[in-house]
Short mmCIF file of C-alpha atoms and ligand atoms in Angstrom, two decimals:
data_model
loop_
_atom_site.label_atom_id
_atom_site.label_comp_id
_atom_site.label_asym_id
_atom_site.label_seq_id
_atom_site.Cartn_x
_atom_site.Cartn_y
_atom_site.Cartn_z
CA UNK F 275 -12.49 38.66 37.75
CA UNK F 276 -8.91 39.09 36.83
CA UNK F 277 -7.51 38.62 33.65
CA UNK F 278 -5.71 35.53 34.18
CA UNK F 279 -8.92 34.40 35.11
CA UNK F 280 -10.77 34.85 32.23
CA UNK F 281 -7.49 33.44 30.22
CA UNK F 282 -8.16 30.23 32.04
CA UNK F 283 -12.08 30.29 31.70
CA UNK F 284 -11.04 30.73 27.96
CA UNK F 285 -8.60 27.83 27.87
CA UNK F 286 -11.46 25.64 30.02
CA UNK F 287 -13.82 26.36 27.19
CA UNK F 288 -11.42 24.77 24.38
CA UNK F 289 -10.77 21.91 26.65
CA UNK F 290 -14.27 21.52 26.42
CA UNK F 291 -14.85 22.09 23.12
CA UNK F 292 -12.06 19.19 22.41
CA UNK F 293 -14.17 16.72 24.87
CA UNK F 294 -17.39 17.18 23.41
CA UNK F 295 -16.24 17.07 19.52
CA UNK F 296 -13.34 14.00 19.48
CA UNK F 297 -15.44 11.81 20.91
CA UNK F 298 -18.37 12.48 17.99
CA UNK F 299 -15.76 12.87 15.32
CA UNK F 300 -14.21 9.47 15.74
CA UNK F 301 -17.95 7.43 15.58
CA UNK F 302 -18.51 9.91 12.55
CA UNK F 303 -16.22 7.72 10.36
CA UNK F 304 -18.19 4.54 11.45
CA UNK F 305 -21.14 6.32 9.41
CA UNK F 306 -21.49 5.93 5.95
CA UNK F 307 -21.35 8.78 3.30
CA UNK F 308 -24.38 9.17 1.08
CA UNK F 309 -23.29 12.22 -0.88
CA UNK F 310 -20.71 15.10 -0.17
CA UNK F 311 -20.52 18.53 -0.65
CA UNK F 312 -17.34 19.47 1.16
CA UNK F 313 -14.76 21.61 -1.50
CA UNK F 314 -11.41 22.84 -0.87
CA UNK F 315 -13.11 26.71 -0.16
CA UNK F 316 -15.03 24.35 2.81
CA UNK F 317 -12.22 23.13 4.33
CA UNK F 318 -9.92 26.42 4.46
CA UNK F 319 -13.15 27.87 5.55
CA UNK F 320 -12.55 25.38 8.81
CA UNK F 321 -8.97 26.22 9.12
CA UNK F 322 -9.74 29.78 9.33
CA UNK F 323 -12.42 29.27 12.31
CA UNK F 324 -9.75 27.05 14.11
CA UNK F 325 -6.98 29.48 13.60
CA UNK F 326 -9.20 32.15 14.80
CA UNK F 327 -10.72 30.71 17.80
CA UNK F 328 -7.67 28.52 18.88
CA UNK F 329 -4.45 28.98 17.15
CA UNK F 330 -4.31 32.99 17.54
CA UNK F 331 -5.69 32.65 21.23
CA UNK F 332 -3.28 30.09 22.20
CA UNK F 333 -0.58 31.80 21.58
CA UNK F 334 -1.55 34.86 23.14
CA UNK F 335 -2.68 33.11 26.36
CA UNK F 336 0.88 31.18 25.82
CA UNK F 337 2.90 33.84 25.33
CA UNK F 338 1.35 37.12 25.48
CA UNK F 339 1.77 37.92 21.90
CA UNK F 340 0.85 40.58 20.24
CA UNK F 341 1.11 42.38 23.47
CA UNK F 342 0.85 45.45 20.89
CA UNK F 343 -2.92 44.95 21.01
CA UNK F 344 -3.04 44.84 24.32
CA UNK F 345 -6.19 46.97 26.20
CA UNK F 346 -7.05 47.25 29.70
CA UNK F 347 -9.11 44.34 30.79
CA UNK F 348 -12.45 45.10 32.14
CA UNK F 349 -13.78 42.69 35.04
CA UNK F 350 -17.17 43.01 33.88
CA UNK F 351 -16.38 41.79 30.59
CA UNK F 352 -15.15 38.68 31.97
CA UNK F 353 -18.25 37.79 33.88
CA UNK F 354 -20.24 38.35 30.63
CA UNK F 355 -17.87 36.54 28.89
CA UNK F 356 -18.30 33.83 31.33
CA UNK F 357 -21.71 33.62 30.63
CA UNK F 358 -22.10 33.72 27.11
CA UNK F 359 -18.52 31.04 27.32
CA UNK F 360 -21.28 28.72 29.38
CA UNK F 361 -24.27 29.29 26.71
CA UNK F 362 -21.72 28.38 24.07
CA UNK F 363 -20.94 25.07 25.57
CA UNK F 364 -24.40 24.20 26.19
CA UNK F 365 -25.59 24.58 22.61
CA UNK F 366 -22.71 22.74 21.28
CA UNK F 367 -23.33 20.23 23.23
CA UNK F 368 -27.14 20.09 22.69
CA UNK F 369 -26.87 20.16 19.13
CA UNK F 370 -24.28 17.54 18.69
CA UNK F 371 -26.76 15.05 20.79
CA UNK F 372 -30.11 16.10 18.42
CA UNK F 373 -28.11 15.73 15.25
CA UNK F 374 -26.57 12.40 16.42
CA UNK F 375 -24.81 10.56 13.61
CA UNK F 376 -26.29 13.00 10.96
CA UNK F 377 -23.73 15.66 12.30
CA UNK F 378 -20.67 15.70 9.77
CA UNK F 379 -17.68 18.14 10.69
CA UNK F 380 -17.93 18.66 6.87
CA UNK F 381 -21.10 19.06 3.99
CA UNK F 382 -21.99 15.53 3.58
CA UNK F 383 -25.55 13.60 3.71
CA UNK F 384 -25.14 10.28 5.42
CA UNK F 385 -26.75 6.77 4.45
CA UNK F 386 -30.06 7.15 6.28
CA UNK F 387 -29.59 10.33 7.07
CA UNK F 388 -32.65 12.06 8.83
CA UNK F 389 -33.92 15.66 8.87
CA UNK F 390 -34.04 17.24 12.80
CA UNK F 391 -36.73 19.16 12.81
CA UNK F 392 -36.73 19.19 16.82
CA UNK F 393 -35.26 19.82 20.04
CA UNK F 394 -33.17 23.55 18.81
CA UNK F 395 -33.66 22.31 15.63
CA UNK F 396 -37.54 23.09 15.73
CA UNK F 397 -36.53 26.91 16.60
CA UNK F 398 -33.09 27.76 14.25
CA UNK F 399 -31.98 25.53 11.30
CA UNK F 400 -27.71 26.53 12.64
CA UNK F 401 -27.56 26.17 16.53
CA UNK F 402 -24.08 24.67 15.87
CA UNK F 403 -23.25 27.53 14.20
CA UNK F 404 -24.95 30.24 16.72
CA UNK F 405 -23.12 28.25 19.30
CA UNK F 406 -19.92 29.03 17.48
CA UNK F 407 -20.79 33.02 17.11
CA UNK F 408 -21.33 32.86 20.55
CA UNK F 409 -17.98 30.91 21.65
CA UNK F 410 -16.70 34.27 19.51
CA UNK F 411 -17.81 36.79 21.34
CA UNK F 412 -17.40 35.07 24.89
CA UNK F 413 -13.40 35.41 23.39
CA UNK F 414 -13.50 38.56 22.73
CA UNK F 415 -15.16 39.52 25.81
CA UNK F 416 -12.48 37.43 28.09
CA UNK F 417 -9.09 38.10 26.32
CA UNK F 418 -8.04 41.81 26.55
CA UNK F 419 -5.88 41.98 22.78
CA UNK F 420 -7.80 43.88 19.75
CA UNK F 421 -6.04 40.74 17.95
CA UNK F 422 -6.40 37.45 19.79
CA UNK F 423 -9.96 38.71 21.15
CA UNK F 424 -11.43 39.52 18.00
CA UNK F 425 -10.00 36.47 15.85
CA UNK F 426 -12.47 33.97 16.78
CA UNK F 427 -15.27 36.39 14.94
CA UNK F 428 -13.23 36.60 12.16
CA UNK F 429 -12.73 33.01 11.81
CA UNK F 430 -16.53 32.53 12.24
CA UNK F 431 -17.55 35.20 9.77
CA UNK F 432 -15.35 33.10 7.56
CA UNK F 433 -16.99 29.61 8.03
CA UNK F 434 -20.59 30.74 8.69
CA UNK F 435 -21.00 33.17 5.27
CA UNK F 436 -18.66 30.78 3.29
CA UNK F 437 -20.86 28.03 4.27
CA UNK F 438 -24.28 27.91 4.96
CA UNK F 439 -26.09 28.95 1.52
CA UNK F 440 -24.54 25.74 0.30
CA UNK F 441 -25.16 23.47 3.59
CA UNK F 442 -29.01 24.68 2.63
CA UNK F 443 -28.61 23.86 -1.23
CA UNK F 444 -27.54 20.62 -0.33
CA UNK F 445 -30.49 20.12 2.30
CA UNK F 446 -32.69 20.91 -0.16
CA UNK F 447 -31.06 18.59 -2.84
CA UNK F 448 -31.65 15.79 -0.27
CA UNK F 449 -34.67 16.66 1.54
CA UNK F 450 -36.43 18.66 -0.95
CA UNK F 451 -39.87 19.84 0.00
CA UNK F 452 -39.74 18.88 3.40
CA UNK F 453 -36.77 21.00 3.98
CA UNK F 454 -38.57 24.22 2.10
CA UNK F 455 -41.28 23.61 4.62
CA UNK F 456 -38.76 23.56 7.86
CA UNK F 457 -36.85 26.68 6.55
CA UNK F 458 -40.36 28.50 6.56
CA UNK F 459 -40.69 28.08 9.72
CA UNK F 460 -37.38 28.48 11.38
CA UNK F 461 -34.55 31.43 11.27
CA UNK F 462 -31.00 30.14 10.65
CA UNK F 463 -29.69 31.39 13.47
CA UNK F 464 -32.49 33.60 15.16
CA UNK F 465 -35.63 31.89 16.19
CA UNK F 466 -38.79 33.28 14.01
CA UNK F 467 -41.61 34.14 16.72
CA UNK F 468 -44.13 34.06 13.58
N1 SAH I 68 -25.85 23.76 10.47
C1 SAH I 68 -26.22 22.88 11.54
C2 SAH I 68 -25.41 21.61 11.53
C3 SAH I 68 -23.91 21.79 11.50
S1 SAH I 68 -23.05 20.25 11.20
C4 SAH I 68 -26.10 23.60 12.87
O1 SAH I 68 -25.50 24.68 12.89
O2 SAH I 68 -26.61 23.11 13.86
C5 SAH I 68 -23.16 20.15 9.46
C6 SAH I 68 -23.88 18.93 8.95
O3 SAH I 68 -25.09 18.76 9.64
C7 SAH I 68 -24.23 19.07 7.49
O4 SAH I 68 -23.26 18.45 6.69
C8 SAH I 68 -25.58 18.35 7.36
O5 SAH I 68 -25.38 17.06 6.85
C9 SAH I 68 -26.07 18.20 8.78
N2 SAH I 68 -27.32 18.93 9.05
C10 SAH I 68 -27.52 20.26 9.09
N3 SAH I 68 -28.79 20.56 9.44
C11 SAH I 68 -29.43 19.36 9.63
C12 SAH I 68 -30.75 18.99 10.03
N4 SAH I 68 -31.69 19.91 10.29
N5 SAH I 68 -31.02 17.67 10.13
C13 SAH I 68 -30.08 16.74 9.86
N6 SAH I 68 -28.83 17.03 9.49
C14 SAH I 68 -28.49 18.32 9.38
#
């Protein structure tokens, strides 16, 4: 693995990213809101993951900046990256297809929305968002800068801690009892083997 390499396994990823999410964020307006959660801490919460896993990489992969930050790029690395980049994908992709048109970008409950309690969803109650910690670290294992590597985990820090107490509140508002019982059973983002 050289590091243009994984700089091009990195840009694949986002290109994938982009394929699987338009796609289910254009038939997510066709879906009626029931209720919405989303506040203005939400959304900067979703600039700062985008800025960290794609704005800050881009333009080190574009123009090598901040070259500063720059560290020797380990090959191994970039095959683990690889690997964890492919186990990102596949759990973004999953999830999207088991929450079907209940997935919102934002915190909203849709008309008819239903509670997935299978597929991942029987195991963690956030594969979306363990797909995203994961799409982190495959960065920082395939782009050699202390800056544009490590962005991406900073961006999801951001979004995950700013965000899921309240994504649970508002379960709970709309699922009530039924959602206490699925959170007994299920970690958010670890599977609970009891
Ligand atoms: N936190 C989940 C979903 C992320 S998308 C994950 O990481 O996989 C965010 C939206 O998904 C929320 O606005 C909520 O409406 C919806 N959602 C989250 N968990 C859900 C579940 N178990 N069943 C149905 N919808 C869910």
């Amino acid at each position: 693995m050289t590091p243009s390499l994984a700089e091009f396994i990195w840009a694949v990823g986002l290109v994938a990213w982009i394929i699987i999410r338009v796609p289910r964020q254009i038939r997510a307006r066709k879906t009626r809101v029931a209720s919405s959660a989303k506040t203005v801490g939400d959304r900067l919460a979703l600039v700062a993951a985008a800025a960290g896993l794609s704005l800050v990489p881009i333009i080190f992969v574009a123009t090598g900046f901040p070259a500063f930050a720059d560290y020797t790029f380990q090959p191994w690395l970039g095959w683990l990256g690889l690997l964890i980049e492919l186990a990102f994908l596949w759990l973004f992709y999953a999830s999207h297809r088991q929450l079907g048109k209940n997935w919102s970008v934002t915190l909203e409950i849709r008309k008819e929305h239903r509670l997935v309690t299978d597929g991942l969803y029987r195991y963690v109650r956030h594969p979306m968002y363990l797909s995203f910690w994961l799409w982190a670290v495959a960065q920082l294992c395939l782009l050699p800068n202390g800056i544009a590597g490590s962005a991406g985990l900073v961006g999801v820090a951001i979004l995950y801690f700013s965000r899921v107490r309240h994504e649970e509140a508002m379960m709970r508002d709309a699922f009530g009892a039924s959602y206490d019982e699925y959170a007994r059973h299920t970690g958010r983002i670890i599977p609970k083997p009891w």
